[in-house]
GROMACS .gro file of C-alpha atoms in nm:
model
  394
    1UNK     CA    1  -4.208  -1.237  -7.706
    2UNK     CA    2  -4.030  -0.913  -7.799
    3UNK     CA    3  -4.175  -0.644  -8.022
    4UNK     CA    4  -3.959  -0.610  -8.336
    5UNK     CA    5  -4.080  -0.255  -8.391
    6UNK     CA    6  -3.936  -0.134  -8.059
    7UNK     CA    7  -3.576  -0.159  -8.182
    8UNK     CA    8  -3.643   0.073  -8.474
    9UNK     CA    9  -3.823   0.323  -8.251
   10UNK     CA   10  -3.536   0.330  -8.000
   11UNK     CA   11  -3.286   0.386  -8.279
   12UNK     CA   12  -3.488   0.687  -8.396
   13UNK     CA   13  -3.448   0.838  -8.047
   14UNK     CA   14  -3.080   0.753  -8.003
   15UNK     CA   15  -2.930   1.096  -8.069
   16UNK     CA   16  -3.193   1.270  -7.860
   17UNK     CA   17  -3.122   1.023  -7.579
   18UNK     CA   18  -2.747   1.087  -7.590
   19UNK     CA   19  -2.801   1.464  -7.592
   20UNK     CA   20  -3.027   1.437  -7.287
   21UNK     CA   21  -2.769   1.229  -7.104
   22UNK     CA   22  -2.493   1.479  -7.182
   23UNK     CA   23  -2.705   1.766  -7.057
   24UNK     CA   24  -2.758   1.586  -6.726
   25UNK     CA   25  -2.390   1.501  -6.708
   26UNK     CA   26  -2.298   1.867  -6.744
   27UNK     CA   27  -2.540   1.962  -6.466
   28UNK     CA   28  -2.500   1.701  -6.190
   29UNK     CA   29  -2.710   1.723  -5.876
   30UNK     CA   30  -2.648   1.546  -5.547
   31UNK     CA   31  -2.904   1.330  -5.361
   32UNK     CA   32  -3.223   1.523  -5.274
   33UNK     CA   33  -3.096   1.818  -5.480
   34UNK     CA   34  -3.210   1.689  -5.821
   35UNK     CA   35  -3.439   1.987  -5.885
   36UNK     CA   36  -3.319   2.068  -6.238
   37UNK     CA   37  -3.306   1.699  -6.331
   38UNK     CA   38  -3.661   1.648  -6.208
   39UNK     CA   39  -3.777   1.947  -6.412
   40UNK     CA   40  -3.602   1.816  -6.724
   41UNK     CA   41  -3.761   1.473  -6.687
   42UNK     CA   42  -4.104   1.626  -6.625
   43UNK     CA   43  -4.072   1.849  -6.931
   44UNK     CA   44  -3.971   1.553  -7.147
   45UNK     CA   45  -4.264   1.343  -7.025
   46UNK     CA   46  -4.503   1.630  -7.083
   47UNK     CA   47  -4.374   1.673  -7.436
   48UNK     CA   48  -4.430   1.303  -7.504
   49UNK     CA   49  -4.780   1.314  -7.354
   50UNK     CA   50  -4.721   1.082  -7.057
   51UNK     CA   51  -4.902   1.167  -6.735
   52UNK     CA   52  -4.686   1.200  -6.425
   53UNK     CA   53  -4.666   1.330  -6.071
   54UNK     CA   54  -4.375   1.494  -5.894
   55UNK     CA   55  -4.255   1.339  -5.571
   56UNK     CA   56  -4.112   1.528  -5.276
   57UNK     CA   57  -3.859   1.676  -5.258
   58UNK     CA   58  -3.744   1.550  -5.599
   59UNK     CA   59  -3.826   1.265  -5.836
   60UNK     CA   60  -4.100   1.170  -6.082
   61UNK     CA   61  -4.352   0.887  -6.106
   62UNK     CA   62  -4.521   0.846  -6.444
   63UNK     CA   63  -4.747   0.591  -6.610
   64UNK     CA   64  -4.820   0.476  -6.962
   65UNK     CA   65  -5.172   0.336  -6.989
   66UNK     CA   66  -5.187   0.048  -7.232
   67UNK     CA   67  -5.462   0.006  -7.485
   68UNK     CA   68  -5.546  -0.338  -7.349
   69UNK     CA   69  -5.617  -0.453  -6.995
   70UNK     CA   70  -5.348  -0.634  -6.804
   71UNK     CA   71  -5.090  -0.605  -6.530
   72UNK     CA   72  -4.860  -0.317  -6.442
   73UNK     CA   73  -4.482  -0.337  -6.470
   74UNK     CA   74  -4.249  -0.074  -6.329
   75UNK     CA   75  -3.922   0.048  -6.480
   76UNK     CA   76  -3.682   0.240  -6.256
   77UNK     CA   77  -3.393   0.478  -6.324
   78UNK     CA   78  -3.196   0.671  -6.062
   79UNK     CA   79  -3.098   1.034  -6.121
   80UNK     CA   80  -2.849   1.155  -5.857
   81UNK     CA   81  -2.481   1.239  -5.892
   82UNK     CA   82  -2.187   1.215  -5.652
   83UNK     CA   83  -1.964   1.463  -5.464
   84UNK     CA   84  -1.672   1.379  -5.696
   85UNK     CA   85  -1.448   1.619  -5.888
   86UNK     CA   86  -1.465   1.534  -6.258
   87UNK     CA   87  -1.124   1.476  -6.417
   88UNK     CA   88  -1.246   1.431  -6.774
   89UNK     CA   89  -1.110   1.765  -6.889
   90UNK     CA   90  -1.153   1.703  -7.264
   91UNK     CA   91  -1.527   1.630  -7.253
   92UNK     CA   92  -1.749   1.889  -7.415
   93UNK     CA   93  -2.014   1.796  -7.159
   94UNK     CA   94  -1.789   1.789  -6.852
   95UNK     CA   95  -1.954   1.875  -6.522
   96UNK     CA   96  -2.007   2.249  -6.486
   97UNK     CA   97  -2.027   2.221  -6.109
   98UNK     CA   98  -1.686   2.164  -5.949
   99UNK     CA   99  -1.692   1.884  -5.695
  100UNK     CA  100  -2.007   1.724  -5.834
  101UNK     CA  101  -2.016   1.460  -6.104
  102UNK     CA  102  -2.220   1.183  -6.259
  103UNK     CA  103  -1.952   0.929  -6.168
  104UNK     CA  104  -2.183   0.627  -6.163
  105UNK     CA  105  -2.392   0.648  -6.481
  106UNK     CA  106  -2.723   0.763  -6.338
  107UNK     CA  107  -2.742   1.027  -6.610
  108UNK     CA  108  -2.745   0.745  -6.865
  109UNK     CA  109  -3.008   0.549  -6.671
  110UNK     CA  110  -3.243   0.847  -6.678
  111UNK     CA  111  -3.189   0.916  -7.047
  112UNK     CA  112  -3.235   0.550  -7.140
  113UNK     CA  113  -3.560   0.524  -6.949
  114UNK     CA  114  -3.694   0.836  -7.118
  115UNK     CA  115  -3.612   0.691  -7.461
  116UNK     CA  116  -3.786   0.367  -7.361
  117UNK     CA  117  -4.084   0.564  -7.233
  118UNK     CA  118  -4.118   0.751  -7.561
  119UNK     CA  119  -4.104   0.425  -7.754
  120UNK     CA  120  -4.355   0.247  -7.531
  121UNK     CA  121  -4.589   0.544  -7.554
  122UNK     CA  122  -4.575   0.518  -7.933
  123UNK     CA  123  -4.687   0.155  -7.901
  124UNK     CA  124  -4.930   0.210  -7.613
  125UNK     CA  125  -5.234   0.092  -7.807
  126UNK     CA  126  -5.076  -0.254  -7.827
  127UNK     CA  127  -4.969  -0.275  -7.463
  128UNK     CA  128  -5.148  -0.541  -7.259
  129UNK     CA  129  -5.137  -0.343  -6.938
  130UNK     CA  130  -4.958  -0.041  -6.796
  131UNK     CA  131  -4.598   0.071  -6.753
  132UNK     CA  132  -4.500   0.264  -6.440
  133UNK     CA  133  -4.194   0.486  -6.482
  134UNK     CA  134  -3.990   0.565  -6.169
  135UNK     CA  135  -3.730   0.841  -6.190
  136UNK     CA  136  -3.571   0.810  -5.849
  137UNK     CA  137  -3.357   1.052  -5.649
  138UNK     CA  138  -3.101   0.978  -5.376
  139UNK     CA  139  -2.987   0.628  -5.467
  140UNK     CA  140  -2.630   0.707  -5.366
  141UNK     CA  141  -2.733   0.751  -5.003
  142UNK     CA  142  -2.977   0.457  -5.008
  143UNK     CA  143  -3.277   0.673  -4.921
  144UNK     CA  144  -3.452   0.742  -5.250
  145UNK     CA  145  -3.621   0.408  -5.313
  146UNK     CA  146  -3.769   0.396  -4.964
  147UNK     CA  147  -3.917   0.741  -5.011
  148UNK     CA  148  -4.051   0.661  -5.358
  149UNK     CA  149  -4.223   0.350  -5.220
  150UNK     CA  150  -4.380   0.566  -4.948
  151UNK     CA  151  -4.507   0.805  -5.214
  152UNK     CA  152  -4.677   0.533  -5.416
  153UNK     CA  153  -4.419   0.430  -5.674
  154UNK     CA  154  -4.516   0.063  -5.670
  155UNK     CA  155  -4.879   0.078  -5.563
  156UNK     CA  156  -5.068  -0.154  -5.796
  157UNK     CA  157  -4.744  -0.273  -5.959
  158UNK     CA  158  -4.695  -0.645  -6.028
  159UNK     CA  159  -4.328  -0.654  -6.129
  160UNK     CA  160  -4.029  -0.419  -6.131
  161UNK     CA  161  -3.718  -0.398  -6.349
  162UNK     CA  162  -3.406  -0.184  -6.334
  163UNK     CA  163  -3.051  -0.181  -6.461
  164UNK     CA  164  -2.712  -0.026  -6.404
  165UNK     CA  165  -2.440   0.084  -6.644
  166UNK     CA  166  -2.138  -0.134  -6.561
  167UNK     CA  167  -1.783  -0.023  -6.645
  168UNK     CA  168  -1.642  -0.362  -6.546
  169UNK     CA  169  -1.802  -0.544  -6.842
  170UNK     CA  170  -1.753  -0.487  -7.217
  171UNK     CA  171  -1.988  -0.252  -7.395
  172UNK     CA  172  -2.322  -0.409  -7.475
  173UNK     CA  173  -2.282  -0.722  -7.264
  174UNK     CA  174  -2.580  -0.772  -7.032
  175UNK     CA  175  -2.608  -0.976  -6.714
  176UNK     CA  176  -2.920  -1.059  -6.515
  177UNK     CA  177  -2.852  -1.366  -6.304
  178UNK     CA  178  -3.107  -1.553  -6.099
  179UNK     CA  179  -3.043  -1.491  -5.730
  180UNK     CA  180  -2.784  -1.266  -5.569
  181UNK     CA  181  -2.687  -0.950  -5.756
  182UNK     CA  182  -2.598  -0.684  -5.495
  183UNK     CA  183  -2.526  -0.717  -5.124
  184UNK     CA  184  -2.697  -0.564  -4.824
  185UNK     CA  185  -2.484  -0.265  -4.725
  186UNK     CA  186  -2.483  -0.161  -4.361
  187UNK     CA  187  -2.287   0.096  -4.162
  188UNK     CA  188  -2.104   0.051  -3.834
  189UNK     CA  189  -1.998   0.295  -3.565
  190UNK     CA  190  -1.822   0.159  -3.256
  191UNK     CA  191  -1.722   0.387  -2.968
  192UNK     CA  192  -1.477   0.261  -2.705
  193UNK     CA  193  -1.432   0.456  -2.382
  194UNK     CA  194  -1.129   0.399  -2.162
  195UNK     CA  195  -0.956   0.623  -1.913
  196UNK     CA  196  -0.707   0.877  -2.040
  197UNK     CA  197  -0.396   1.005  -1.876
  198UNK     CA  198  -0.028   1.085  -1.916
  199UNK     CA  199   0.159   0.874  -2.167
  200UNK     CA  200   0.431   0.801  -1.914
  201UNK     CA  201   0.190   0.640  -1.667
  202UNK     CA  202  -0.007   0.372  -1.856
  203UNK     CA  203  -0.074   0.178  -1.537
  204UNK     CA  204  -0.316   0.450  -1.429
  205UNK     CA  205  -0.508   0.447  -1.759
  206UNK     CA  206  -0.723   0.236  -1.988
  207UNK     CA  207  -0.584   0.293  -2.338
  208UNK     CA  208  -0.867   0.323  -2.591
  209UNK     CA  209  -0.614   0.296  -2.874
  210UNK     CA  210  -0.511  -0.050  -2.756
  211UNK     CA  211  -0.875  -0.154  -2.715
  212UNK     CA  212  -0.962  -0.037  -3.066
  213UNK     CA  213  -0.656  -0.203  -3.217
  214UNK     CA  214  -0.733  -0.535  -3.050
  215UNK     CA  215  -1.093  -0.516  -3.171
  216UNK     CA  216  -0.990  -0.449  -3.532
  217UNK     CA  217  -0.737  -0.734  -3.534
  218UNK     CA  218  -0.987  -0.983  -3.394
  219UNK     CA  219  -1.290  -0.865  -3.593
  220UNK     CA  220  -1.205  -1.056  -3.912
  221UNK     CA  221  -1.251  -1.383  -3.724
  222UNK     CA  222  -1.625  -1.319  -3.757
  223UNK     CA  223  -1.588  -1.382  -4.131
  224UNK     CA  224  -1.304  -1.635  -4.127
  225UNK     CA  225  -1.422  -1.848  -3.834
  226UNK     CA  226  -1.790  -1.777  -3.768
  227UNK     CA  227  -1.926  -1.745  -4.121
  228UNK     CA  228  -1.971  -2.030  -4.364
  229UNK     CA  229  -1.729  -2.006  -4.659
  230UNK     CA  230  -2.035  -2.062  -4.878
  231UNK     CA  231  -2.190  -1.736  -4.750
  232UNK     CA  232  -2.000  -1.432  -4.883
  233UNK     CA  233  -1.956  -1.153  -4.630
  234UNK     CA  234  -1.737  -0.848  -4.578
  235UNK     CA  235  -1.666  -0.669  -4.250
  236UNK     CA  236  -1.447  -0.362  -4.296
  237UNK     CA  237  -1.331  -0.092  -4.056
  238UNK     CA  238  -1.244   0.202  -4.278
  239UNK     CA  239  -1.182   0.477  -4.025
  240UNK     CA  240  -1.042   0.503  -3.671
  241UNK     CA  241  -1.044   0.829  -3.477
  242UNK     CA  242  -0.837   0.793  -3.159
  243UNK     CA  243  -0.607   1.004  -2.944
  244UNK     CA  244  -0.528   1.372  -2.910
  245UNK     CA  245  -0.152   1.405  -2.853
  246UNK     CA  246   0.171   1.204  -2.866
  247UNK     CA  247   0.207   1.184  -2.486
  248UNK     CA  248  -0.159   1.145  -2.390
  249UNK     CA  249  -0.315   0.801  -2.354
  250UNK     CA  250  -0.642   0.803  -2.547
  251UNK     CA  251  -0.965   0.793  -2.352
  252UNK     CA  252  -1.191   0.755  -2.657
  253UNK     CA  253  -1.175   0.570  -2.987
  254UNK     CA  254  -1.443   0.584  -3.257
  255UNK     CA  255  -1.442   0.338  -3.546
  256UNK     CA  256  -1.647   0.354  -3.866
  257UNK     CA  257  -1.702   0.057  -4.094
  258UNK     CA  258  -1.933  -0.139  -4.317
  259UNK     CA  259  -2.085  -0.487  -4.339
  260UNK     CA  260  -2.184  -0.654  -4.667
  261UNK     CA  261  -2.397  -0.969  -4.679
  262UNK     CA  262  -2.629  -1.149  -4.920
  263UNK     CA  263  -2.899  -1.272  -4.686
  264UNK     CA  264  -3.080  -1.132  -4.386
  265UNK     CA  265  -3.001  -1.425  -4.156
  266UNK     CA  266  -2.626  -1.389  -4.210
  267UNK     CA  267  -2.655  -1.015  -4.166
  268UNK     CA  268  -2.822  -1.049  -3.825
  269UNK     CA  269  -2.575  -1.310  -3.708
  270UNK     CA  270  -2.277  -1.091  -3.802
  271UNK     CA  271  -2.437  -0.791  -3.633
  272UNK     CA  272  -2.473  -0.988  -3.309
  273UNK     CA  273  -2.114  -1.111  -3.335
  274UNK     CA  274  -1.980  -0.757  -3.379
  275UNK     CA  275  -2.165  -0.645  -3.067
  276UNK     CA  276  -2.025  -0.944  -2.876
  277UNK     CA  277  -1.669  -0.880  -2.994
  278UNK     CA  278  -1.693  -0.511  -2.899
  279UNK     CA  279  -1.834  -0.580  -2.551
  280UNK     CA  280  -1.587  -0.858  -2.469
  281UNK     CA  281  -1.284  -0.671  -2.604
  282UNK     CA  282  -1.376  -0.364  -2.402
  283UNK     CA  283  -1.434  -0.570  -2.087
  284UNK     CA  284  -1.098  -0.745  -2.125
  285UNK     CA  285  -0.920  -0.409  -2.095
  286UNK     CA  286  -1.157  -0.246  -1.847
  287UNK     CA  287  -1.319  -0.017  -2.104
  288UNK     CA  288  -1.675   0.014  -2.230
  289UNK     CA  289  -1.818  -0.016  -2.582
  290UNK     CA  290  -2.117   0.120  -2.768
  291UNK     CA  291  -2.209  -0.024  -3.107
  292UNK     CA  292  -2.435   0.159  -3.352
  293UNK     CA  293  -2.541  -0.070  -3.637
  294UNK     CA  294  -2.715   0.121  -3.915
  295UNK     CA  295  -2.911  -0.085  -4.166
  296UNK     CA  296  -2.856   0.031  -4.524
  297UNK     CA  297  -2.986  -0.144  -4.833
  298UNK     CA  298  -3.131  -0.490  -4.848
  299UNK     CA  299  -2.962  -0.745  -5.074
  300UNK     CA  300  -3.077  -0.741  -5.436
  301UNK     CA  301  -3.192  -1.097  -5.505
  302UNK     CA  302  -3.326  -1.139  -5.856
  303UNK     CA  303  -3.652  -1.335  -5.860
  304UNK     CA  304  -3.614  -1.643  -6.079
  305UNK     CA  305  -3.895  -1.596  -6.331
  306UNK     CA  306  -3.817  -1.227  -6.373
  307UNK     CA  307  -3.445  -1.286  -6.430
  308UNK     CA  308  -3.513  -1.568  -6.675
  309UNK     CA  309  -3.753  -1.341  -6.862
  310UNK     CA  310  -3.486  -1.070  -6.881
  311UNK     CA  311  -3.237  -1.325  -7.012
  312UNK     CA  312  -3.478  -1.440  -7.281
  313UNK     CA  313  -3.538  -1.078  -7.382
  314UNK     CA  314  -3.163  -1.017  -7.415
  315UNK     CA  315  -3.120  -1.325  -7.633
  316UNK     CA  316  -3.417  -1.243  -7.854
  317UNK     CA  317  -3.333  -0.874  -7.893
  318UNK     CA  318  -2.953  -0.879  -7.912
  319UNK     CA  319  -2.840  -1.237  -7.964
  320UNK     CA  320  -2.697  -1.507  -7.738
  321UNK     CA  321  -2.351  -1.350  -7.730
  322UNK     CA  322  -2.486  -1.036  -7.559
  323UNK     CA  323  -2.579  -1.231  -7.246
  324UNK     CA  324  -2.318  -1.310  -6.984
  325UNK     CA  325  -2.311  -1.401  -6.615
  326UNK     CA  326  -2.151  -1.133  -6.397
  327UNK     CA  327  -2.047  -1.237  -6.047
  328UNK     CA  328  -2.253  -1.089  -5.762
  329UNK     CA  329  -2.103  -0.769  -5.625
  330UNK     CA  330  -2.075  -0.663  -5.262
  331UNK     CA  331  -2.172  -0.314  -5.371
  332UNK     CA  332  -2.516  -0.194  -5.268
  333UNK     CA  333  -2.828  -0.083  -5.456
  334UNK     CA  334  -3.145   0.055  -5.301
  335UNK     CA  335  -3.344  -0.102  -5.585
  336UNK     CA  336  -3.373  -0.378  -5.323
  337UNK     CA  337  -3.650  -0.184  -5.147
  338UNK     CA  338  -3.879  -0.221  -5.450
  339UNK     CA  339  -3.817  -0.596  -5.460
  340UNK     CA  340  -3.891  -0.622  -5.089
  341UNK     CA  341  -4.254  -0.575  -5.189
  342UNK     CA  342  -4.289  -0.720  -5.540
  343UNK     CA  343  -4.097  -0.961  -5.765
  344UNK     CA  344  -3.851  -0.826  -6.017
  345UNK     CA  345  -3.491  -0.824  -6.130
  346UNK     CA  346  -3.194  -0.596  -6.182
  347UNK     CA  347  -2.959  -0.614  -6.481
  348UNK     CA  348  -2.606  -0.491  -6.551
  349UNK     CA  349  -2.530  -0.323  -6.884
  350UNK     CA  350  -2.165  -0.331  -6.987
  351UNK     CA  351  -2.001  -0.003  -7.086
  352UNK     CA  352  -1.630  -0.086  -7.073
  353UNK     CA  353  -1.433   0.030  -7.377
  354UNK     CA  354  -1.061   0.080  -7.323
  355UNK     CA  355  -1.017   0.271  -7.650
  356UNK     CA  356  -1.280   0.523  -7.544
  357UNK     CA  357  -1.149   0.546  -7.187
  358UNK     CA  358  -1.469   0.412  -7.033
  359UNK     CA  359  -1.295   0.145  -6.825
  360UNK     CA  360  -1.255   0.355  -6.510
  361UNK     CA  361  -1.415   0.237  -6.188
  362UNK     CA  362  -1.749   0.373  -6.078
  363UNK     CA  363  -1.716   0.677  -5.846
  364UNK     CA  364  -1.378   0.771  -5.998
  365UNK     CA  365  -1.324   1.123  -6.131
  366UNK     CA  366  -1.242   0.982  -6.477
  367UNK     CA  367  -1.555   0.766  -6.496
  368UNK     CA  368  -1.747   0.790  -6.821
  369UNK     CA  369  -1.967   0.560  -7.027
  370UNK     CA  370  -1.954   0.425  -7.378
  371UNK     CA  371  -2.268   0.582  -7.517
  372UNK     CA  372  -2.298   0.301  -7.772
  373UNK     CA  373  -2.433   0.091  -7.485
  374UNK     CA  374  -2.729   0.320  -7.430
  375UNK     CA  375  -2.930   0.201  -7.728
  376UNK     CA  376  -2.927  -0.152  -7.585
  377UNK     CA  377  -3.016  -0.022  -7.241
  378UNK     CA  378  -3.313   0.176  -7.368
  379UNK     CA  379  -3.437  -0.117  -7.573
  380UNK     CA  380  -3.394  -0.357  -7.280
  381UNK     CA  381  -3.612  -0.133  -7.063
  382UNK     CA  382  -3.883  -0.126  -7.329
  383UNK     CA  383  -3.863  -0.490  -7.436
  384UNK     CA  384  -3.871  -0.616  -7.077
  385UNK     CA  385  -4.188  -0.419  -7.008
  386UNK     CA  386  -4.344  -0.534  -7.334
  387UNK     CA  387  -4.250  -0.899  -7.278
  388UNK     CA  388  -4.366  -0.905  -6.915
  389UNK     CA  389  -4.707  -0.769  -7.011
  390UNK     CA  390  -4.738  -1.038  -7.280
  391UNK     CA  391  -4.701  -1.316  -7.020
  392UNK     CA  392  -5.029  -1.485  -6.930
  393UNK     CA  393  -4.889  -1.709  -6.660
  394UNK     CA  394  -4.660  -1.467  -6.476
   0.00000   0.00000   0.00000
């Protein structure tokens, strides 16, 4: 199923891959600002000989034409960084842009996919089909995948595969479970309007602070009493903006939050419940409420045959002990928008090494990766594409 020659090819590109990743790490670019990164990827593809097109405003879509007819499989890597101050002061490749950092491993994703692309191109005559390469911007704001789909990233594609560096799991361990992987991630904004006035005369007012507080205290009942315990869900209010002065009763309160769910039906039911709680809480106090529910990513639900294929590739390429089952996370991933249209799966590649200090949480200023994991990541990209194209019955 796997190509034994791919491992050797990836190993030949290992140092080049690490150097490319370090260069991106030193020059992080935020969502929709990945101009230099896009140029670097385009230059690398051109040097290999792979045809590509630039997407707008940033990003690259490329394709390796196989020597034999067959299906088309897509491999995706995201490229954007975060507005995080890097705290890894001893790194030779520390971010050169204060306040911007590759704090989630997207630099590694891009470098691994390029190494896989170079290897697959070397074996293109043997490929039974084509490999689409998607270098995606703006994953961190859940906009890039939607835009890449609009610009043709998965036109004519039969299956899609992606992965994420994962600092929670030991270096080299790989997970690709059937079913839920990442949650749908939505945003909430609730505005309560009361009637302000002097703090000494509450009887003449409608206190928006009290309304907001009551809403927050009652909101968790949506999860604890209206959601099945077999359906994971999170409803969080992370920010409350209310009041202007110590002796002024607040007229307005604005709350910001997030909802995380693993299926669309549960998501819609929770959305309706939030609106009901807001309206009824406001009415109880004589205030009004306005709920803005902003849909973010869809849940990432790994298609069964694709995930089982990825698992078989991991076992064949790296051994049974490399495969493990990570629990689904309520984090979000806009890779879901590719799988809205075609089957596929999303894997997690462990990079946690306490001795190397790569055990920090994603999005932390001390985040870094164990680069020893990258060779497995690059090979997994290439072997998945190879193995998928070998399948007659998929």
